[in-house]
Amino acid sequence: MWLSSSICGGQFIPNSVSGGGGRRSKFRLRASADVPDFLSADWLESRNKKPFGPRLNYSAEEAVSHQLDALKYNDQPHQDYGIEVMYRFAGFDPFERSTYFGPHFDLGQFERFRRIFHHSSYRVLLGHKERKILSSLWVKENHFKQRVWVRGTRPAEEEIFEFTMLQRLGGSWDGYWLTESVHHDGDSFSGGMAY
C-alpha cells in the first residue's frame, strides 16, 4: 500500500491511496487552526513573544547594560521583573551551588536568587537612580569584566559591583553572553545571609 499526500493552505490532502488490488480512492481532510475561545484574543501574539533575556546579537557590554536597565525599572511591568531578567542571563547550573554572588549559594530556585537582590548590599541596584562604568576588561576573547558604580534611591546609598560575563561556546547557548557573577565590591555577606 502506498500513500501520497500534500499540504495545501493548512489542509492535509491525501492525493491517492492504493491497496494491493490497485484500487485508488481520493479523500480530503480539513483541520481548523482557530484559537479556542477559552484563550485570550492575544494568545498567539503573546506566545510568539520571547521573554526578555540573552540574545545572540548582544555584545558583552550590551548584556550588562540591559541587565542594569532591567534592575533600574525592576517593578515594571510587574514586581521583580528586573530580577527575573537577571535570572535569565545567569550562567550558573541550577543543580549545583554557585558563586554568582561570591559565597557558594544554592540558587536553583528563583526565590533564593530574588532574596539576595533584596539584601541590603544588592538592593541598591533595584530602582537605582544613577550608574557609571568605572572600568571594563577583556580577560579573554570570551571573558569580560565590568565594574559599575551605582547610586540608589536612599540617601548616601552607593555601591560598586563587578559583572563577569562569559560567552558560551558549544551547546544550545553557543555564542550567548551570560553572567557568571555579580560581586559586590565590599564584604556584603559578612553579617550572614538567610536566603
Coordinates of C-alpha atoms in Angstrom, one line a residue:
M1 CA 0.0 0.0 0.0
W2 CA 1.3 3.5 -0.8
L3 CA 0.1 6.9 0.2
S4 CA 0.8 10.2 -1.5
S5 CA -0.3 13.5 0.0
S6 CA 0.2 17.2 0.0
I7 CA -0.3 20.0 2.5
C8 CA -2.1 23.0 1.0
G9 CA -3.1 26.1 2.9
G10 CA -3.1 24.4 6.3
Q11 CA -5.1 21.4 4.9
F12 CA -3.7 17.8 4.7
I13 CA -5.0 16.4 1.4
P14 CA -4.1 12.9 0.5
N15 CA -3.9 12.5 -3.2
S16 CA -4.4 8.8 -3.5
V17 CA -4.3 5.6 -1.7
S18 CA -3.5 2.4 -3.5
G19 CA -4.0 -1.0 -2.0
G20 CA -2.8 -4.4 -3.2
G21 CA -5.6 -4.6 -5.8
G22 CA -4.7 -1.4 -7.5
R23 CA -7.8 0.3 -6.2
R24 CA -7.5 4.1 -5.8
S25 CA -9.6 6.4 -3.8
K26 CA -9.4 10.1 -3.0
F27 CA -10.3 11.8 0.2
R28 CA -9.9 15.2 1.9
L29 CA -9.2 16.0 5.5
R30 CA -9.7 19.6 6.7
A31 CA -8.4 20.9 10.0
S32 CA -9.1 24.3 11.6
A33 CA -6.2 26.2 13.3
D34 CA -8.5 28.7 15.0
V35 CA -7.7 29.7 18.6
P36 CA -10.1 28.1 21.1
D37 CA -12.5 30.6 22.6
F38 CA -11.2 29.9 26.2
L39 CA -7.9 31.6 25.3
S40 CA -7.4 35.3 25.2
A41 CA -7.6 37.2 21.9
D42 CA -3.9 38.0 22.0
W43 CA -2.8 34.4 23.0
L44 CA -0.9 33.7 19.7
E45 CA 0.9 37.1 19.8
S46 CA 1.9 36.7 23.4
R47 CA 3.1 33.2 22.8
N48 CA 5.3 34.3 20.0
K49 CA 7.0 37.0 22.2
K50 CA 10.1 35.7 23.8
P51 CA 10.7 36.8 27.4
F52 CA 13.5 39.4 27.7
G53 CA 16.8 37.8 28.2
P54 CA 20.0 36.8 26.4
R55 CA 20.1 37.4 22.7
L56 CA 22.7 36.1 20.2
N57 CA 23.3 39.6 18.8
Y58 CA 24.1 41.2 22.2
S59 CA 27.7 42.1 22.9
A60 CA 29.1 41.7 26.5
E61 CA 28.7 45.4 27.2
E62 CA 25.1 45.4 25.9
A63 CA 24.2 42.3 28.0
V64 CA 25.5 44.2 31.2
S65 CA 23.6 47.3 30.2
H66 CA 20.3 45.5 29.5
Q67 CA 20.5 43.8 32.9
L68 CA 21.2 47.1 34.7
D69 CA 18.3 48.7 32.8
A70 CA 16.0 45.9 33.9
L71 CA 17.1 46.4 37.6
K72 CA 16.6 50.1 37.3
Y73 CA 13.0 49.6 36.4
N74 CA 12.7 46.4 38.5
D75 CA 9.0 46.5 39.2
Q76 CA 7.9 47.3 35.6
P77 CA 5.8 45.6 34.1
H78 CA 5.4 43.6 37.3
Q79 CA 7.1 43.2 40.7
D80 CA 10.7 41.9 40.5
Y81 CA 10.6 41.7 36.7
G82 CA 14.2 43.1 36.6
I83 CA 15.4 40.3 38.9
E84 CA 13.7 37.8 36.5
V85 CA 15.7 39.2 33.6
M86 CA 18.9 38.8 35.7
Y87 CA 17.9 35.2 36.4
R88 CA 17.5 34.6 32.6
F89 CA 21.0 36.0 32.0
A90 CA 22.6 33.9 34.8
G91 CA 25.0 31.4 33.6
F92 CA 25.1 29.1 36.6
D93 CA 23.9 25.5 36.8
P94 CA 20.7 25.5 38.9
F95 CA 21.5 22.0 40.2
E96 CA 24.9 23.0 41.7
R97 CA 25.9 25.5 44.3
S98 CA 27.0 28.8 42.7
T99 CA 29.5 31.6 43.4
Y100 CA 27.4 34.0 41.4
F101 CA 27.2 36.4 44.4
G102 CA 30.6 35.4 45.8
P103 CA 30.0 32.7 48.5
H104 CA 28.6 29.3 47.5
F105 CA 24.8 29.5 47.4
D106 CA 22.2 27.2 46.2
L107 CA 20.5 29.5 43.6
G108 CA 18.5 26.8 41.7
Q109 CA 15.2 28.2 43.0
F110 CA 14.3 31.7 41.8
E111 CA 13.1 32.7 45.2
R112 CA 16.5 32.3 46.7
F113 CA 18.1 34.4 43.9
R114 CA 15.4 37.1 44.4
R115 CA 16.0 37.3 48.1
I116 CA 19.7 38.1 47.7
F117 CA 18.8 41.1 45.5
H118 CA 16.7 42.4 48.3
H119 CA 19.6 42.0 50.8
S120 CA 21.0 45.4 51.9
S121 CA 24.1 45.2 49.7
Y122 CA 22.3 44.4 46.4
R123 CA 19.1 46.3 46.9
V124 CA 20.8 49.5 45.7
L125 CA 20.6 48.0 42.2
L126 CA 16.8 47.9 42.4
G127 CA 15.3 51.1 41.1
H128 CA 18.7 52.8 41.1
K129 CA 18.9 56.5 40.1
E130 CA 22.4 56.6 38.5
R131 CA 25.2 54.4 37.4
K132 CA 28.6 54.9 35.9
I133 CA 31.0 52.4 34.3
L134 CA 34.3 52.5 36.2
S135 CA 36.3 50.0 34.1
S136 CA 36.0 47.3 31.5
L137 CA 38.4 44.5 31.0
W138 CA 38.6 41.8 28.3
V139 CA 40.2 38.9 30.2
K140 CA 40.0 36.7 27.1
E141 CA 38.1 36.8 23.9
N142 CA 35.0 35.2 25.5
H143 CA 35.5 36.5 29.1
F144 CA 34.6 40.1 30.0
K145 CA 34.5 42.0 33.3
Q146 CA 33.0 45.4 34.0
R147 CA 32.9 47.4 37.3
V148 CA 29.9 49.7 37.8
W149 CA 29.3 52.4 40.4
V150 CA 25.6 52.6 41.3
R151 CA 23.7 55.3 43.3
G152 CA 20.5 54.1 44.8
T153 CA 17.2 55.8 45.8
R154 CA 18.1 56.2 49.5
P155 CA 20.3 59.0 50.8
A156 CA 24.1 58.2 50.6
E157 CA 23.3 54.8 49.1
E158 CA 26.0 53.9 46.6
E159 CA 27.9 50.7 45.9
I160 CA 30.3 49.2 43.3
F161 CA 29.6 45.9 41.6
E162 CA 31.7 43.8 39.2
F163 CA 29.9 41.9 36.5
T164 CA 31.7 38.9 35.0
M165 CA 30.4 37.8 31.6
L166 CA 31.2 34.6 29.7
Q167 CA 30.4 33.9 26.1
R168 CA 29.3 30.3 25.9
L169 CA 31.0 28.0 23.4
G170 CA 29.0 25.0 22.2
G171 CA 25.6 23.7 23.2
S172 CA 22.3 25.4 22.9
W173 CA 23.7 28.7 24.3
D174 CA 26.6 28.9 21.8
G175 CA 27.6 32.5 21.2
Y176 CA 25.4 34.0 24.0
W177 CA 26.9 36.2 26.7
L178 CA 25.7 35.0 30.1
T179 CA 26.5 36.4 33.6
E180 CA 29.0 34.3 35.5
S181 CA 28.9 36.5 38.6
V182 CA 27.8 39.8 40.1
H183 CA 30.0 40.6 43.0
H184 CA 29.6 43.4 45.5
D185 CA 32.9 45.3 45.9
G186 CA 32.9 45.0 49.7
D187 CA 32.2 42.1 52.1
S188 CA 28.5 42.1 51.5
F189 CA 27.8 38.9 53.4
S190 CA 30.0 39.4 56.5
G191 CA 27.0 39.6 58.8
G192 CA 25.5 36.4 57.3
M193 CA 22.6 35.9 54.9
A194 CA 19.4 34.0 55.5
Y195 CA 18.3 33.1 52.0

